[in-house]
Coordinates of C-alpha atoms in Angstrom, one line a residue:
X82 CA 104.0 78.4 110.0
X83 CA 106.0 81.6 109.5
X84 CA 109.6 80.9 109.7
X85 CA 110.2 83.9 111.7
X86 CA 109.0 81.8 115.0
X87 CA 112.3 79.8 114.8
X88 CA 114.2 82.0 117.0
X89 CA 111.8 82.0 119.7
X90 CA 113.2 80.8 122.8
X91 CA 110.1 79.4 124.7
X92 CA 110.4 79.3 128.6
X93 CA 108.8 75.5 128.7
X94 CA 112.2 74.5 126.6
X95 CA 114.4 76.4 128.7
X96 CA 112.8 74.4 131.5
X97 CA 113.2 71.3 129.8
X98 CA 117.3 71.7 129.6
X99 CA 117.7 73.1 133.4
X100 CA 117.7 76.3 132.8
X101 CA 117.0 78.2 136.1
X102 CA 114.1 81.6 135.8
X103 CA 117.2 83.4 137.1
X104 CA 119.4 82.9 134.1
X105 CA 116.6 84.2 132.3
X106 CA 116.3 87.2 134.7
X107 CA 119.6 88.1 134.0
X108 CA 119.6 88.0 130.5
X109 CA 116.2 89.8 130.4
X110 CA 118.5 92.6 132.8
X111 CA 121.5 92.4 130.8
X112 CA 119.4 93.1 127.8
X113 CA 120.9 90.4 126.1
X114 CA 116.8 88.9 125.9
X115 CA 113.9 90.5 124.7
X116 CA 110.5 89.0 125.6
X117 CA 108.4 89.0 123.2
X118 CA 105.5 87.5 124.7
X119 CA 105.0 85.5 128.4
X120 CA 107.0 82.9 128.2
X121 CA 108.4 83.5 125.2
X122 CA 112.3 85.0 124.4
X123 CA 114.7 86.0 121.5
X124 CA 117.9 87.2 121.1
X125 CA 118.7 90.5 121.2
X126 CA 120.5 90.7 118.2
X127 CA 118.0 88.6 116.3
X128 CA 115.3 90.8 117.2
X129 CA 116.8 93.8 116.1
X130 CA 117.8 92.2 112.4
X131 CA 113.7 91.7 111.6
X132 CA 111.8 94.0 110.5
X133 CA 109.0 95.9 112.6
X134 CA 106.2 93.6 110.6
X135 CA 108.6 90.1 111.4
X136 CA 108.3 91.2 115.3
X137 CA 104.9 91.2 115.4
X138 CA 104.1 87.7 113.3
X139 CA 106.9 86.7 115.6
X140 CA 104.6 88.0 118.7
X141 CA 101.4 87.0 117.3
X142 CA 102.9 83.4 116.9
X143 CA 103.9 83.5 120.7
X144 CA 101.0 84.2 122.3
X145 CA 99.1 82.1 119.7
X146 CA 100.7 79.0 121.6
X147 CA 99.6 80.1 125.1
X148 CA 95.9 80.3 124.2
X149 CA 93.6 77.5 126.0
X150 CA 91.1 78.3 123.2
X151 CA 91.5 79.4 119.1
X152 CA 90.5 83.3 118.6
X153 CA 90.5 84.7 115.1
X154 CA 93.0 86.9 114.8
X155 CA 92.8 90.5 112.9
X156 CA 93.7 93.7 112.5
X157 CA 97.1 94.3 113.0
X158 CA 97.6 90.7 113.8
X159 CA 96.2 89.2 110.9
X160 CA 98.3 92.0 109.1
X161 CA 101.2 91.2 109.9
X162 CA 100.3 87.2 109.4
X163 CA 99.2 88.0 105.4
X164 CA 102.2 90.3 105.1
X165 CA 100.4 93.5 104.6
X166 CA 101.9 96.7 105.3
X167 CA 101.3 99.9 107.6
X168 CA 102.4 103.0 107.9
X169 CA 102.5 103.7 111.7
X170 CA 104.3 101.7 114.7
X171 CA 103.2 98.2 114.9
X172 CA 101.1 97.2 118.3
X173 CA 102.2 95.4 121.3
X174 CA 99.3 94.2 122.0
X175 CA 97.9 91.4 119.6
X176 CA 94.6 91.8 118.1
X177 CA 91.5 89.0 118.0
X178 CA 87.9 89.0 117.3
X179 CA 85.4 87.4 119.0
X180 CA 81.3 86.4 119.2
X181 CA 79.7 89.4 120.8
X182 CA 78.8 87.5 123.9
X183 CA 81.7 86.0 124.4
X184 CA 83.3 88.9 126.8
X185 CA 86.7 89.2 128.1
X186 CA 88.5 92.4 128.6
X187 CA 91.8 93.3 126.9
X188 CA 95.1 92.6 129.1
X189 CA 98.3 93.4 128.3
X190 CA 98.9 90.3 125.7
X191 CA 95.6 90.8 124.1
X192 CA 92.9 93.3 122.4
X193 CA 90.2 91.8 122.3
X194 CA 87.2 92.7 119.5
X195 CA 84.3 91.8 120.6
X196 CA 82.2 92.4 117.5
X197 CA 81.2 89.3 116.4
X198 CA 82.2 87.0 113.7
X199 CA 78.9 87.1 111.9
X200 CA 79.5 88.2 108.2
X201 CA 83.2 88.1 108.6
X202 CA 85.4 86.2 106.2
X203 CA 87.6 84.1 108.0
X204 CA 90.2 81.6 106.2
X205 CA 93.2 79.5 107.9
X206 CA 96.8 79.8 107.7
X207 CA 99.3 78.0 109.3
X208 CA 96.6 76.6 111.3
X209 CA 95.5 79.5 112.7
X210 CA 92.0 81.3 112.1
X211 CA 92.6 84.7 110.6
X212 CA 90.4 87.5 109.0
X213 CA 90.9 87.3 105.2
X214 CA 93.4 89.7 103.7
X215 CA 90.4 91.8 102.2
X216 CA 88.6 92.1 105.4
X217 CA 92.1 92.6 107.5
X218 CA 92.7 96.1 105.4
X219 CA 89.4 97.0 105.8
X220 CA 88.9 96.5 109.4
X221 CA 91.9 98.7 109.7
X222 CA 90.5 101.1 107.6
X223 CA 87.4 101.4 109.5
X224 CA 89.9 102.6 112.4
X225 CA 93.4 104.2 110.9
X226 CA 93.4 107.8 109.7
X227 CA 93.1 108.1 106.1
X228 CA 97.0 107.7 104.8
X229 CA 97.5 104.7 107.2
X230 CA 94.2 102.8 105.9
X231 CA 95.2 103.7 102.3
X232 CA 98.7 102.2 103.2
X233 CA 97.3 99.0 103.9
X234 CA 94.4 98.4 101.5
X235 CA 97.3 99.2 98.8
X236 CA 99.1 96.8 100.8
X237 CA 96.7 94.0 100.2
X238 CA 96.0 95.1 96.5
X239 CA 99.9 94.9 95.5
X240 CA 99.7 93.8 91.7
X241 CA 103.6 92.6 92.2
X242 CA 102.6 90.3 95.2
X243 CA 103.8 86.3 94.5
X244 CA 102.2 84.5 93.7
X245 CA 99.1 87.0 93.7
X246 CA 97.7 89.7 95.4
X247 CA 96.2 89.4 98.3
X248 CA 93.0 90.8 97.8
X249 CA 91.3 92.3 94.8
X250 CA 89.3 95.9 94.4
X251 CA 86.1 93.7 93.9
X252 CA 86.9 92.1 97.1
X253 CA 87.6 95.1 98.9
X254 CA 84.6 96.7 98.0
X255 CA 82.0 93.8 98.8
X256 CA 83.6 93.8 102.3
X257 CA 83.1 97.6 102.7
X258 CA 79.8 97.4 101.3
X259 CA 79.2 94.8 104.6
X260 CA 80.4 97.5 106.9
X261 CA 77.6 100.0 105.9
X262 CA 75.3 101.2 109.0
X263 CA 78.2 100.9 111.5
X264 CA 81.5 102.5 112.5
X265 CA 84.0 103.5 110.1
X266 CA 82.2 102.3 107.2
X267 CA 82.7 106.2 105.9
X268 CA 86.1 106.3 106.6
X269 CA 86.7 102.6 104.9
X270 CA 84.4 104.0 102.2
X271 CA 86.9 107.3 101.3
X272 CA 90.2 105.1 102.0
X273 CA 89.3 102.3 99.3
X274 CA 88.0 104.5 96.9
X275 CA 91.5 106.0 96.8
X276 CA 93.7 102.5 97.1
X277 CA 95.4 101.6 94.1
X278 CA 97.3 98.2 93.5
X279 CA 100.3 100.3 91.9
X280 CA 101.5 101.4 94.8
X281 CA 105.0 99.8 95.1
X282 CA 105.8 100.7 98.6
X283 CA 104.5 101.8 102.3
X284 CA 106.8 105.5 100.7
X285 CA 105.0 105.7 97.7
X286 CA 101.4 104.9 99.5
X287 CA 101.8 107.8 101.8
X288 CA 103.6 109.8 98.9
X289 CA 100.5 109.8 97.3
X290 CA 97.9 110.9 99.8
X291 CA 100.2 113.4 100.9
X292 CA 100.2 114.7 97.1
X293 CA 96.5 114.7 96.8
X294 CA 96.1 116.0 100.7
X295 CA 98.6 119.1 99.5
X296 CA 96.2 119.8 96.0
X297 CA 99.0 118.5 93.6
X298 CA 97.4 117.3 90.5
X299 CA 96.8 113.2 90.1
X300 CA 99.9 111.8 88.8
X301 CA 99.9 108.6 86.5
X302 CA 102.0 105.7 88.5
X303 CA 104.1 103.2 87.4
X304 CA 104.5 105.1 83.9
X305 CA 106.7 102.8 82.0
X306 CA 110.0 105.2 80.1
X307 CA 112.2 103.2 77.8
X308 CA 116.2 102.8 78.6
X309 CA 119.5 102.5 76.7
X310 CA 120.5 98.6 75.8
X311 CA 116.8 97.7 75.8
X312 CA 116.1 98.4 79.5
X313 CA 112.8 100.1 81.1
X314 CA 111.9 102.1 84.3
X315 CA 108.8 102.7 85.8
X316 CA 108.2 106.1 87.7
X317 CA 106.2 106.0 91.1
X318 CA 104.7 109.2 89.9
X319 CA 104.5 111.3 86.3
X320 CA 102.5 114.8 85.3
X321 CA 102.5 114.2 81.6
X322 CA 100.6 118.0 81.5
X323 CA 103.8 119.0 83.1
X324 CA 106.3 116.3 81.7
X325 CA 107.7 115.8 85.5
X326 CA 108.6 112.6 87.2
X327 CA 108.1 112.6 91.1
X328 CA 109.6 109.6 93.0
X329 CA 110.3 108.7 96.4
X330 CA 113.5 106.9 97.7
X331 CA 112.9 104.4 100.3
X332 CA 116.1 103.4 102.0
X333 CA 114.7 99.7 101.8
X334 CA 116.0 99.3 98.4
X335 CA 120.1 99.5 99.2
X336 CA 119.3 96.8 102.5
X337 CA 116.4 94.5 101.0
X338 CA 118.0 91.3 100.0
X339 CA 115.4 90.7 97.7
X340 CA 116.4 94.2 95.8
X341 CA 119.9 93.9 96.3
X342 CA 119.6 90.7 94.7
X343 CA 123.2 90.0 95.7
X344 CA 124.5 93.6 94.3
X345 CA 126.1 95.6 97.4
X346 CA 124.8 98.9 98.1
X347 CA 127.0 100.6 95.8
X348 CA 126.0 98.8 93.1
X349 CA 122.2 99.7 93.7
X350 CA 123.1 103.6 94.4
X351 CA 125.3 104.0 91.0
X352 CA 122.5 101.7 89.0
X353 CA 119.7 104.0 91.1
X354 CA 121.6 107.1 90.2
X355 CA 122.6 106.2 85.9
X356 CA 118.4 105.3 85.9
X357 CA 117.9 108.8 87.2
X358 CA 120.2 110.1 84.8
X359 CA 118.7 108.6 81.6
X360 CA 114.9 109.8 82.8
X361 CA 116.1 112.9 83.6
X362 CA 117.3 113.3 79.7
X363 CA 113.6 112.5 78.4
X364 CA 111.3 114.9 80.6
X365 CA 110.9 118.4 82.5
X366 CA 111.6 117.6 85.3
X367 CA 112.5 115.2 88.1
X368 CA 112.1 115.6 91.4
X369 CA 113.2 113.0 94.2
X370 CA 112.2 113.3 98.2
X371 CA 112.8 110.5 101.1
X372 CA 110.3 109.6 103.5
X373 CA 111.1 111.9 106.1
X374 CA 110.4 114.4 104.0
X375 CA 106.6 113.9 103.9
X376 CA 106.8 114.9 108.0
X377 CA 105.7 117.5 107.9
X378 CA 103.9 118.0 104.9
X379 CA 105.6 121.5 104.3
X380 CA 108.5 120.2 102.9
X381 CA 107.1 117.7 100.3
X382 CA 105.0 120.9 99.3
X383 CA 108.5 123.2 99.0
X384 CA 110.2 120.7 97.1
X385 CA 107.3 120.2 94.2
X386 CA 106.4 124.2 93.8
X387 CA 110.2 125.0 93.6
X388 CA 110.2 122.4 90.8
X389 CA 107.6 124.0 88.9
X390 CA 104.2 121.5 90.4
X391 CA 101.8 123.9 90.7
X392 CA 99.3 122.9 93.6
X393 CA 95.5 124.1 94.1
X394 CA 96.0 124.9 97.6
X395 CA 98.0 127.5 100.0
X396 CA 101.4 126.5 101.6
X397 CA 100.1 124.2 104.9
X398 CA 100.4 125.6 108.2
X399 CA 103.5 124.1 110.6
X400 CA 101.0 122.2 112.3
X401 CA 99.3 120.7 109.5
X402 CA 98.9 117.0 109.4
X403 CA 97.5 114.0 107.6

């Protein structure tokens, strides 16, 4: 069971050790509490240490342990249960599928699919019933716009997953291929086609539909450029045509732990800044944006014509989006 349910504080406990509903009341006023499903609590500044994806495995655990009966859980549920990544605001809602005649309405807790489970590939973890990780990204496919679904189906395809990826291309494609005949299985269809498992990051996902949505030419990713003292980088993006590196700094990788690696912030900035310094000495050019940058889509587009990436399409309009 994911350790991120350890901090739940479940009403039937409080119960247990006398705690009246009106200390909870207060603490829910006092903003000291955050409920995070009926009947179930954290602390304040627990809740705001996890990530967005933690809160919702987090919320999906709570309301798992209020259910009379065992849904499978999906979409963004069964996303955030496999770990796979999206690129918009996580629900607050929790997402099941069910038999088709099985009815029900959503409610505030739930949202309920009631689609059917024939043909879907269901497994078990943590001893709940989930959509696998292949049909999870496409499911959400079927649905998202087309740089959200592409951010989770590269998501599920990470290559640098431990121990494996999630879900393989062959995978992807046999549960697309299901899907034909009903809705979304065009939008699924153009979303996998363009997913990648060397997409590093939910940045460099979007990064590169943005790229191909703005008429840049197709970069090569991960292109491996040797170091001084035996070292290596690999670029999220390179133009060998052009000899330009593109990359895109996530602000994940000065608070990750798993980055940091137990190097302070500094450390990763100067190390992140003497990498840039040595590519910069082998190519062109390099160009570097941050997330916000690809909103809106005019700026992205500034930064890479004023560094020479020629693009096949006019400047967007201020409206534009993905």
């Amino acid at each position: 069971m994911p350790a991120t349910i350890d901090f739940l504080i479940r009403r039937r406990d409080l119960e247990v050790i006398g705690t009246p509903d009106s200390s909870v009341r207060r603490a829910l006023r006092r903003g000291s509490l955050v409920r995070v499903a009926a009947g179930s609590y954290a602390d304040l500044d627990v809740w705001n240490e996890l990530e967005p994806i933690d809160r919702h495995r987090a919320r999906v655990m709570a309301v798992a342990g209020r259910l009379r009966t065992a849904p499978v859980f999906s979409h963004f549920a069964a996303a955030a249960l496999w770990g796979i990544r999206i690129l918009g605001p996580w629900p607050t809602v929790v997402d099941v599928t069910l038999e088709r005649a099985s009815g029900g309405r959503s409610d505030g807790a739930l949202r309920r699919h009631c689609t059917g489970l024939d043909g879907i590939e269901v497994l078990e973890l943590d001893g709940l019933a989930l959509t696998s990780p292949a049909q999870t990204a496409v499911d959400l496919a079927r649905e998202l716009p087309f740089a959200d679904a592409v951010v989770a189906l590269d998501s599920a395809l990470h290559r640098r997953r431990r121990p494996t990826p999630l879900a393989t291309e062959d995978q992807i494609a046999r549960v697309v291929a299901a899907t034909e005949g009903n809705r979304g299985y065009r939008r699924a269809l153009a979303s996998s086609g363009f997913a990648t498992s060397l997409s590093d990051s939910v940045e460099e996902s979007h990064s590169r539909v943005q790229l191909h949505l703005l008429g840049f030419p197709e970069p090569e990713l991960q292109r491996r450029f040797a170091l001084a003292n035996s070292r290596h980088a690999e670029v999220d993006f390179y133009w060998p045509d052009f000899d330009h590196i593109g990359e895109c700094d996530g602000r994940m990788k000065y608070r990750d732990p798993r980055i940091l690696q137990g190097r302070t912030r500094d450390q990763v900035f100067f190390a992140e800044k003497g990498r840039e310094n040595e590519l910069r000495q082998q190519v062109r050019m390099f160009s570097r944006w941050e997330p916000r940058e690809l909103y809106p889509p005019q700026q992205l587009y500034d930064r890479l014509v004023r560094d020479g990436l020629p693009s096949s399409k006019p400047r967007p309009a201020p409206r534009w989006r993905t």
